Amino acid sequence: MPIEWGVIQSAITASAGLLGVWLGGRLTWQREATREQERNLKEASYLAILVVAHLDRLANACLNVAYDDGTDEGRPAGNGGCHATTVRTPNFDPLTFDVNWKALPQDLMYDILGMPYRIEQLDHQVGERWLDDPPEYTEFFWARQYGYAVLGLEVSELAQRLRKHAALPTASQDQGDWSRDNQLRQQRDKVANEREAYQARLSTVDRIVPFHE
């Protein structure tokens, strides 16, 4: 039975209409996806710029703590000839930042948001040494200086990872002959060497057998 031309025309018109609806929906979806992608990139860039600035401040604060030996102008900073802290431990609260954390990869988000807990853990570990060796509290200050030197390097590396993710310029901490990260490394190694030498002296004393007539 021959197909009437009118039926064919109706089928073509219906198919064209459906195709037009599909294409229209597809183009709308692509526009929305492009806008969403652009919005996410802007949010990620803003987040990176803001958070990197806070991470750099945190690394600088860690450096200050790493050089705090409990003295002020060469004298014990506390009462009665006791050494006392002169630099407060840093505060870092990323949840107060008005940013979209979901714009970050999971590993970066985890490390940044976990930084307050890292500081809390470090302060707890250092605090356990406070009753040792008064009035200098040598073990306490060694633990505090070393811990914050290491933490400062971790924070600096985290800031560089965030810069790389957001395609921001890789910042150099070098200013003439000065470098924050080099200062942190030098202080970390200095404290580690001092403590190692101290432990070696104690071991030598312990090996001396008392003489009895």
PDB file of N, CA, C and O in Angstrom, residues 105-166:
ATOM      1  N   PRO A 105      40.777  19.707  45.079  1.00  0.00           N
ATOM      2  CA  PRO A 105      40.892  18.245  45.107  1.00  0.00           C
ATOM      3  C   PRO A 105      40.880  17.757  46.560  1.00  0.00           C
ATOM      4  O   PRO A 105      41.225  18.495  47.487  1.00  0.00           O
ATOM      5  N   GLN A 106      40.507  16.511  46.729  1.00  0.00           N
ATOM      6  CA  GLN A 106      40.320  15.967  48.071  1.00  0.00           C
ATOM      7  C   GLN A 106      41.591  16.036  48.913  1.00  0.00           C
ATOM      8  O   GLN A 106      41.533  16.368  50.110  1.00  0.00           O
ATOM      9  N   ASP A 107      42.756  15.730  48.317  1.00  0.00           N
ATOM     10  CA  ASP A 107      43.987  15.683  49.111  1.00  0.00           C
ATOM     11  C   ASP A 107      44.380  17.067  49.611  1.00  0.00           C
ATOM     12  O   ASP A 107      44.792  17.226  50.772  1.00  0.00           O
ATOM     13  N   LEU A 108      44.236  18.092  48.764  1.00  0.00           N
ATOM     14  CA  LEU A 108      44.552  19.448  49.190  1.00  0.00           C
ATOM     15  C   LEU A 108      43.586  19.926  50.272  1.00  0.00           C
ATOM     16  O   LEU A 108      43.993  20.517  51.278  1.00  0.00           O
ATOM     17  N   MET A 109      42.303  19.681  50.049  1.00  0.00           N
ATOM     18  CA  MET A 109      41.294  20.094  51.018  1.00  0.00           C
ATOM     19  C   MET A 109      41.556  19.412  52.369  1.00  0.00           C
ATOM     20  O   MET A 109      41.475  20.061  53.427  1.00  0.00           O
ATOM     21  N   TYR A 110      41.888  18.145  52.350  1.00  0.00           N
ATOM     22  CA  TYR A 110      42.136  17.395  53.586  1.00  0.00           C
ATOM     23  C   TYR A 110      43.327  17.973  54.349  1.00  0.00           C
ATOM     24  O   TYR A 110      43.266  18.170  55.572  1.00  0.00           O
ATOM     25  N   ASP A 111      44.409  18.257  53.629  1.00  0.00           N
ATOM     26  CA  ASP A 111      45.618  18.751  54.295  1.00  0.00           C
ATOM     27  C   ASP A 111      45.428  20.161  54.853  1.00  0.00           C
ATOM     28  O   ASP A 111      45.931  20.476  55.937  1.00  0.00           O
ATOM     29  N   ILE A 112      44.718  21.013  54.121  1.00  0.00           N
ATOM     30  CA  ILE A 112      44.504  22.382  54.593  1.00  0.00           C
ATOM     31  C   ILE A 112      43.556  22.394  55.792  1.00  0.00           C
ATOM     32  O   ILE A 112      43.847  23.009  56.824  1.00  0.00           O
ATOM     33  N   LEU A 113      42.426  21.722  55.664  1.00  0.00           N
ATOM     34  CA  LEU A 113      41.449  21.719  56.750  1.00  0.00           C
ATOM     35  C   LEU A 113      41.961  20.950  57.969  1.00  0.00           C
ATOM     36  O   LEU A 113      41.470  21.161  59.086  1.00  0.00           O
ATOM     37  N   GLY A 114      42.928  20.075  57.765  1.00  0.00           N
ATOM     38  CA  GLY A 114      43.489  19.324  58.884  1.00  0.00           C
ATOM     39  C   GLY A 114      44.623  20.042  59.596  1.00  0.00           C
ATOM     40  O   GLY A 114      45.119  19.558  60.623  1.00  0.00           O
ATOM     41  N   MET A 115      45.039  21.206  59.092  1.00  0.00           N
ATOM     42  CA  MET A 115      46.170  21.914  59.687  1.00  0.00           C
ATOM     43  C   MET A 115      45.917  22.346  61.142  1.00  0.00           C
ATOM     44  O   MET A 115      46.824  22.251  61.980  1.00  0.00           O
ATOM     45  N   PRO A 116      44.712  22.831  61.499  1.00  0.00           N
ATOM     46  CA  PRO A 116      44.491  23.174  62.912  1.00  0.00           C
ATOM     47  C   PRO A 116      44.727  21.988  63.846  1.00  0.00           C
ATOM     48  O   PRO A 116      45.260  22.163  64.954  1.00  0.00           O
ATOM     49  N   TYR A 117      44.348  20.795  63.427  1.00  0.00           N
ATOM     50  CA  TYR A 117      44.573  19.614  64.255  1.00  0.00           C
ATOM     51  C   TYR A 117      46.058  19.298  64.353  1.00  0.00           C
ATOM     52  O   TYR A 117      46.545  18.866  65.418  1.00  0.00           O
ATOM     53  N   ARG A 118      46.821  19.543  63.247  1.00  0.00           N
ATOM     54  CA  ARG A 118      48.277  19.342  63.297  1.00  0.00           C
ATOM     55  C   ARG A 118      48.897  20.251  64.344  1.00  0.00           C
ATOM     56  O   ARG A 118      49.762  19.839  65.122  1.00  0.00           O
ATOM     57  N   ILE A 119      48.453  21.517  64.375  1.00  0.00           N
ATOM     58  CA  ILE A 119      48.980  22.467  65.347  1.00  0.00           C
ATOM     59  C   ILE A 119      48.604  22.032  66.762  1.00  0.00           C
ATOM     60  O   ILE A 119      49.426  22.084  67.688  1.00  0.00           O
ATOM     61  N   GLU A 120      47.361  21.594  66.920  1.00  0.00           N
ATOM     62  CA  GLU A 120      46.902  21.141  68.237  1.00  0.00           C
ATOM     63  C   GLU A 120      47.713  19.950  68.726  1.00  0.00           C
ATOM     64  O   GLU A 120      48.109  19.888  69.903  1.00  0.00           O
ATOM     65  N   GLN A 121      47.970  18.991  67.846  1.00  0.00           N
ATOM     66  CA  GLN A 121      48.774  17.831  68.210  1.00  0.00           C
ATOM     67  C   GLN A 121      50.186  18.232  68.626  1.00  0.00           C
ATOM     68  O   GLN A 121      50.722  17.750  69.621  1.00  0.00           O
ATOM     69  N   LEU A 122      50.788  19.124  67.828  1.00  0.00           N
ATOM     70  CA  LEU A 122      52.154  19.565  68.109  1.00  0.00           C
ATOM     71  C   LEU A 122      52.227  20.270  69.467  1.00  0.00           C
ATOM     72  O   LEU A 122      53.127  20.011  70.267  1.00  0.00           O
ATOM     73  N   ASP A 123      51.279  21.166  69.719  1.00  0.00           N
ATOM     74  CA  ASP A 123      51.275  21.879  70.997  1.00  0.00           C
ATOM     75  C   ASP A 123      51.113  20.916  72.176  1.00  0.00           C
ATOM     76  O   ASP A 123      51.710  21.111  73.247  1.00  0.00           O
ATOM     77  N   HIS A 124      50.308  19.881  71.982  1.00  0.00           N
ATOM     78  CA  HIS A 124      50.124  18.886  73.045  1.00  0.00           C
ATOM     79  C   HIS A 124      51.424  18.126  73.302  1.00  0.00           C
ATOM     80  O   HIS A 124      51.815  17.915  74.466  1.00  0.00           O
ATOM     81  N   GLN A 125      52.106  17.717  72.241  1.00  0.00           N
ATOM     82  CA  GLN A 125      53.367  16.992  72.386  1.00  0.00           C
ATOM     83  C   GLN A 125      54.427  17.851  73.059  1.00  0.00           C
ATOM     84  O   GLN A 125      55.169  17.387  73.931  1.00  0.00           O
ATOM     85  N   VAL A 126      54.484  19.119  72.655  1.00  0.00           N
ATOM     86  CA  VAL A 126      55.470  20.027  73.242  1.00  0.00           C
ATOM     87  C   VAL A 126      55.135  20.300  74.706  1.00  0.00           C
ATOM     88  O   VAL A 126      56.021  20.347  75.571  1.00  0.00           O
ATOM     89  N   GLY A 127      53.852  20.477  74.998  1.00  0.00           N
ATOM     90  CA  GLY A 127      53.439  20.781  76.356  1.00  0.00           C
ATOM     91  C   GLY A 127      53.824  19.716  77.356  1.00  0.00           C
ATOM     92  O   GLY A 127      54.013  19.999  78.553  1.00  0.00           O
ATOM     93  N   GLU A 128      53.954  18.484  76.905  1.00  0.00           N
ATOM     94  CA  GLU A 128      54.328  17.395  77.801  1.00  0.00           C
ATOM     95  C   GLU A 128      55.761  17.539  78.299  1.00  0.00           C
ATOM     96  O   GLU A 128      56.156  16.895  79.281  1.00  0.00           O
ATOM     97  N   ARG A 129      56.567  18.375  77.630  1.00  0.00           N
ATOM     98  CA  ARG A 129      57.966  18.577  78.031  1.00  0.00           C
ATOM     99  C   ARG A 129      58.152  19.754  78.981  1.00  0.00           C
ATOM    100  O   ARG A 129      59.277  20.050  79.384  1.00  0.00           O
ATOM    101  N   TRP A 130      57.090  20.456  79.332  1.00  0.00           N
ATOM    102  CA  TRP A 130      57.226  21.715  80.060  1.00  0.00           C
ATOM    103  C   TRP A 130      57.857  21.543  81.441  1.00  0.00           C
ATOM    104  O   TRP A 130      58.586  22.419  81.913  1.00  0.00           O
ATOM    105  N   LEU A 131      57.634  20.438  82.107  1.00  0.00           N
ATOM    106  CA  LEU A 131      58.139  20.254  83.468  1.00  0.00           C
ATOM    107  C   LEU A 131      59.587  19.775  83.500  1.00  0.00           C
ATOM    108  O   LEU A 131      60.157  19.619  84.586  1.00  0.00           O
ATOM    109  N   ASP A 132      60.190  19.553  82.342  1.00  0.00           N
ATOM    110  CA  ASP A 132      61.560  19.046  82.293  1.00  0.00           C
ATOM    111  C   ASP A 132      62.570  20.187  82.361  1.00  0.00           C
ATOM    112  O   ASP A 132      62.397  21.234  81.743  1.00  0.00           O
ATOM    113  N   ASP A 133      63.647  19.976  83.093  1.00  0.00           N
ATOM    114  CA  ASP A 133      64.840  20.834  83.078  1.00  0.00           C
ATOM    115  C   ASP A 133      64.621  22.298  83.412  1.00  0.00           C
ATOM    116  O   ASP A 133      65.078  23.186  82.683  1.00  0.00           O
ATOM    117  N   PRO A 134      63.883  22.631  84.481  1.00  0.00           N
ATOM    118  CA  PRO A 134      63.835  24.041  84.857  1.00  0.00           C
ATOM    119  C   PRO A 134      65.221  24.486  85.356  1.00  0.00           C
ATOM    120  O   PRO A 134      65.987  23.652  85.835  1.00  0.00           O
ATOM    121  N   PRO A 135      65.622  25.755  85.265  1.00  0.00           N
ATOM    122  CA  PRO A 135      64.814  26.879  84.767  1.00  0.00           C
ATOM    123  C   PRO A 135      64.931  27.103  83.261  1.00  0.00           C
ATOM    124  O   PRO A 135      64.228  27.936  82.708  1.00  0.00           O
ATOM    125  N   GLU A 136      65.847  26.362  82.575  1.00  0.00           N
ATOM    126  CA  GLU A 136      66.003  26.588  81.130  1.00  0.00           C
ATOM    127  C   GLU A 136      64.908  25.906  80.313  1.00  0.00           C
ATOM    128  O   GLU A 136      64.607  26.334  79.204  1.00  0.00           O
ATOM    129  N   TYR A 137      64.349  24.821  80.840  1.00  0.00           N
ATOM    130  CA  TYR A 137      63.332  24.048  80.107  1.00  0.00           C
ATOM    131  C   TYR A 137      63.836  23.679  78.711  1.00  0.00           C
ATOM    132  O   TYR A 137      63.164  23.880  77.704  1.00  0.00           O
ATOM    133  N   THR A 138      65.048  23.141  78.717  1.00  0.00           N
ATOM    134  CA  THR A 138      65.739  22.879  77.446  1.00  0.00           C
ATOM    135  C   THR A 138      64.958  21.943  76.537  1.00  0.00           C
ATOM    136  O   THR A 138      64.791  22.203  75.344  1.00  0.00           O
ATOM    137  N   GLU A 139      64.475  20.833  77.097  1.00  0.00           N
ATOM    138  CA  GLU A 139      63.749  19.857  76.281  1.00  0.00           C
ATOM    139  C   GLU A 139      62.481  20.472  75.691  1.00  0.00           C
ATOM    140  O   GLU A 139      62.120  20.195  74.549  1.00  0.00           O
ATOM    141  N   PHE A 140      61.806  21.286  76.481  1.00  0.00           N
ATOM    142  CA  PHE A 140      60.581  21.942  76.004  1.00  0.00           C
ATOM    143  C   PHE A 140      60.880  22.838  74.805  1.00  0.00           C
ATOM    144  O   PHE A 140      60.195  22.766  73.774  1.00  0.00           O
ATOM    145  N   PHE A 141      61.887  23.673  74.938  1.00  0.00           N
ATOM    146  CA  PHE A 141      62.182  24.609  73.845  1.00  0.00           C
ATOM    147  C   PHE A 141      62.762  23.899  72.627  1.00  0.00           C
ATOM    148  O   PHE A 141      62.484  24.286  71.487  1.00  0.00           O
ATOM    149  N   TRP A 142      63.549  22.857  72.855  1.00  0.00           N
ATOM    150  CA  TRP A 142      64.022  22.087  71.711  1.00  0.00           C
ATOM    151  C   TRP A 142      62.847  21.474  70.948  1.00  0.00           C
ATOM    152  O   TRP A 142      62.781  21.544  69.723  1.00  0.00           O
ATOM    153  N   ALA A 143      61.930  20.849  71.678  1.00  0.00           N
ATOM    154  CA  ALA A 143      60.771  20.214  71.033  1.00  0.00           C
ATOM    155  C   ALA A 143      59.925  21.254  70.301  1.00  0.00           C
ATOM    156  O   ALA A 143      59.444  21.016  69.184  1.00  0.00           O
ATOM    157  N   ARG A 144      59.742  22.406  70.913  1.00  0.00           N
ATOM    158  CA  ARG A 144      58.923  23.464  70.309  1.00  0.00           C
ATOM    159  C   ARG A 144      59.597  24.043  69.074  1.00  0.00           C
ATOM    160  O   ARG A 144      58.962  24.220  68.024  1.00  0.00           O
ATOM    161  N   GLN A 145      60.883  24.339  69.177  1.00  0.00           N
ATOM    162  CA  GLN A 145      61.604  24.907  68.046  1.00  0.00           C
ATOM    163  C   GLN A 145      61.660  23.936  66.867  1.00  0.00           C
ATOM    164  O   GLN A 145      61.379  24.304  65.722  1.00  0.00           O
ATOM    165  N   TYR A 146      62.030  22.692  67.169  1.00  0.00           N
ATOM    166  CA  TYR A 146      62.133  21.690  66.110  1.00  0.00           C
ATOM    167  C   TYR A 146      60.767  21.422  65.478  1.00  0.00           C
ATOM    168  O   TYR A 146      60.625  21.382  64.248  1.00  0.00           O
ATOM    169  N   GLY A 147      59.745  21.250  66.323  1.00  0.00           N
ATOM    170  CA  GLY A 147      58.412  20.932  65.807  1.00  0.00           C
ATOM    171  C   GLY A 147      57.877  22.013  64.892  1.00  0.00           C
ATOM    172  O   GLY A 147      57.301  21.714  63.833  1.00  0.00           O
ATOM    173  N   TYR A 148      58.068  23.275  65.259  1.00  0.00           N
ATOM    174  CA  TYR A 148      57.538  24.349  64.425  1.00  0.00           C
ATOM    175  C   TYR A 148      58.397  24.619  63.198  1.00  0.00           C
ATOM    176  O   TYR A 148      57.896  25.118  62.183  1.00  0.00           O
ATOM    177  N   ALA A 149      59.678  24.286  63.258  1.00  0.00           N
ATOM    178  CA  ALA A 149      60.497  24.372  62.047  1.00  0.00           C
ATOM    179  C   ALA A 149      60.009  23.353  61.013  1.00  0.00           C
ATOM    180  O   ALA A 149      59.861  23.662  59.824  1.00  0.00           O
ATOM    181  N   VAL A 150      59.749  22.139  61.485  1.00  0.00           N
ATOM    182  CA  VAL A 150      59.233  21.095  60.584  1.00  0.00           C
ATOM    183  C   VAL A 150      57.844  21.475  60.064  1.00  0.00           C
ATOM    184  O   VAL A 150      57.557  21.348  58.866  1.00  0.00           O
ATOM    185  N   LEU A 151      56.981  21.954  60.953  1.00  0.00           N
ATOM    186  CA  LEU A 151      55.634  22.329  60.537  1.00  0.00           C
ATOM    187  C   LEU A 151      55.679  23.481  59.529  1.00  0.00           C
ATOM    188  O   LEU A 151      54.915  23.490  58.554  1.00  0.00           O
ATOM    189  N   GLY A 152      56.543  24.455  59.753  1.00  0.00           N
ATOM    190  CA  GLY A 152      56.656  25.569  58.816  1.00  0.00           C
ATOM    191  C   GLY A 152      57.025  25.113  57.418  1.00  0.00           C
ATOM    192  O   GLY A 152      56.494  25.632  56.425  1.00  0.00           O
ATOM    193  N   LEU A 153      57.905  24.145  57.319  1.00  0.00           N
ATOM    194  CA  LEU A 153      58.275  23.599  56.002  1.00  0.00           C
ATOM    195  C   LEU A 153      57.098  22.862  55.369  1.00  0.00           C
ATOM    196  O   LEU A 153      56.886  22.945  54.148  1.00  0.00           O
ATOM    197  N   GLU A 154      56.324  22.152  56.175  1.00  0.00           N
ATOM    198  CA  GLU A 154      55.142  21.461  55.653  1.00  0.00           C
ATOM    199  C   GLU A 154      54.115  22.471  55.132  1.00  0.00           C
ATOM    200  O   GLU A 154      53.511  22.266  54.071  1.00  0.00           O
ATOM    201  N   VAL A 155      53.922  23.552  55.866  1.00  0.00           N
ATOM    202  CA  VAL A 155      52.963  24.581  55.456  1.00  0.00           C
ATOM    203  C   VAL A 155      53.433  25.240  54.160  1.00  0.00           C
ATOM    204  O   VAL A 155      52.629  25.493  53.252  1.00  0.00           O
ATOM    205  N   SER A 156      54.718  25.519  54.069  1.00  0.00           N
ATOM    206  CA  SER A 156      55.261  26.143  52.861  1.00  0.00           C
ATOM    207  C   SER A 156      55.075  25.236  51.644  1.00  0.00           C
ATOM    208  O   SER A 156      54.702  25.697  50.557  1.00  0.00           O
ATOM    209  N   GLU A 157      55.315  23.948  51.844  1.00  0.00           N
ATOM    210  CA  GLU A 157      55.132  22.994  50.738  1.00  0.00           C
ATOM    211  C   GLU A 157      53.666  22.890  50.347  1.00  0.00           C
ATOM    212  O   GLU A 157      53.329  22.774  49.164  1.00  0.00           O
ATOM    213  N   LEU A 158      52.771  22.975  51.322  1.00  0.00           N
ATOM    214  CA  LEU A 158      51.335  22.930  51.050  1.00  0.00           C
ATOM    215  C   LEU A 158      50.907  24.152  50.243  1.00  0.00           C
ATOM    216  O   LEU A 158      50.094  24.044  49.313  1.00  0.00           O
ATOM    217  N   ALA A 159      51.446  25.312  50.575  1.00  0.00           N
ATOM    218  CA  ALA A 159      51.134  26.526  49.818  1.00  0.00           C
ATOM    219  C   ALA A 159      51.609  26.402  48.378  1.00  0.00           C
ATOM    220  O   ALA A 159      50.916  26.845  47.443  1.00  0.00           O
ATOM    221  N   GLN A 160      52.768  25.798  48.165  1.00  0.00           N
ATOM    222  CA  GLN A 160      53.271  25.618  46.802  1.00  0.00           C
ATOM    223  C   GLN A 160      52.385  24.654  46.008  1.00  0.00           C
ATOM    224  O   GLN A 160      52.142  24.859  44.809  1.00  0.00           O
ATOM    225  N   ARG A 161      51.906  23.608  46.669  1.00  0.00           N
ATOM    226  CA  ARG A 161      50.993  22.672  45.999  1.00  0.00           C
ATOM    227  C   ARG A 161      49.707  23.377  45.573  1.00  0.00           C
ATOM    228  O   ARG A 161      49.175  23.140  44.478  1.00  0.00           O
ATOM    229  N   LEU A 162      49.205  24.254  46.429  1.00  0.00           N
ATOM    230  CA  LEU A 162      47.976  24.983  46.117  1.00  0.00           C
ATOM    231  C   LEU A 162      48.210  25.954  44.963  1.00  0.00           C
ATOM    232  O   LEU A 162      47.357  26.098  44.079  1.00  0.00           O
ATOM    233  N   ARG A 163      49.362  26.619  44.956  1.00  0.00           N
ATOM    234  CA  ARG A 163      49.696  27.503  43.838  1.00  0.00           C
ATOM    235  C   ARG A 163      49.740  26.713  42.517  1.00  0.00           C
ATOM    236  O   ARG A 163      49.221  27.160  41.500  1.00  0.00           O
ATOM    237  N   LYS A 164      50.374  25.566  42.564  1.00  0.00           N
ATOM    238  CA  LYS A 164      50.495  24.745  41.354  1.00  0.00           C
ATOM    239  C   LYS A 164      49.134  24.297  40.860  1.00  0.00           C
ATOM    240  O   LYS A 164      48.851  24.328  39.652  1.00  0.00           O
ATOM    241  N   HIS A 165      48.258  23.896  41.781  1.00  0.00           N
ATOM    242  CA  HIS A 165      46.921  23.447  41.392  1.00  0.00           C
ATOM    243  C   HIS A 165      46.132  24.561  40.706  1.00  0.00           C
ATOM    244  O   HIS A 165      45.433  24.304  39.721  1.00  0.00           O
ATOM    245  N   ALA A 166      46.257  25.775  41.221  1.00  0.00           N
ATOM    246  CA  ALA A 166      45.496  26.903  40.672  1.00  0.00           C
ATOM    247  C   ALA A 166      46.246  27.641  39.574  1.00  0.00           C
ATOM    248  O   ALA A 166      45.789  28.684  39.112  1.00  0.00           O
TER     249      ALA A 166
END
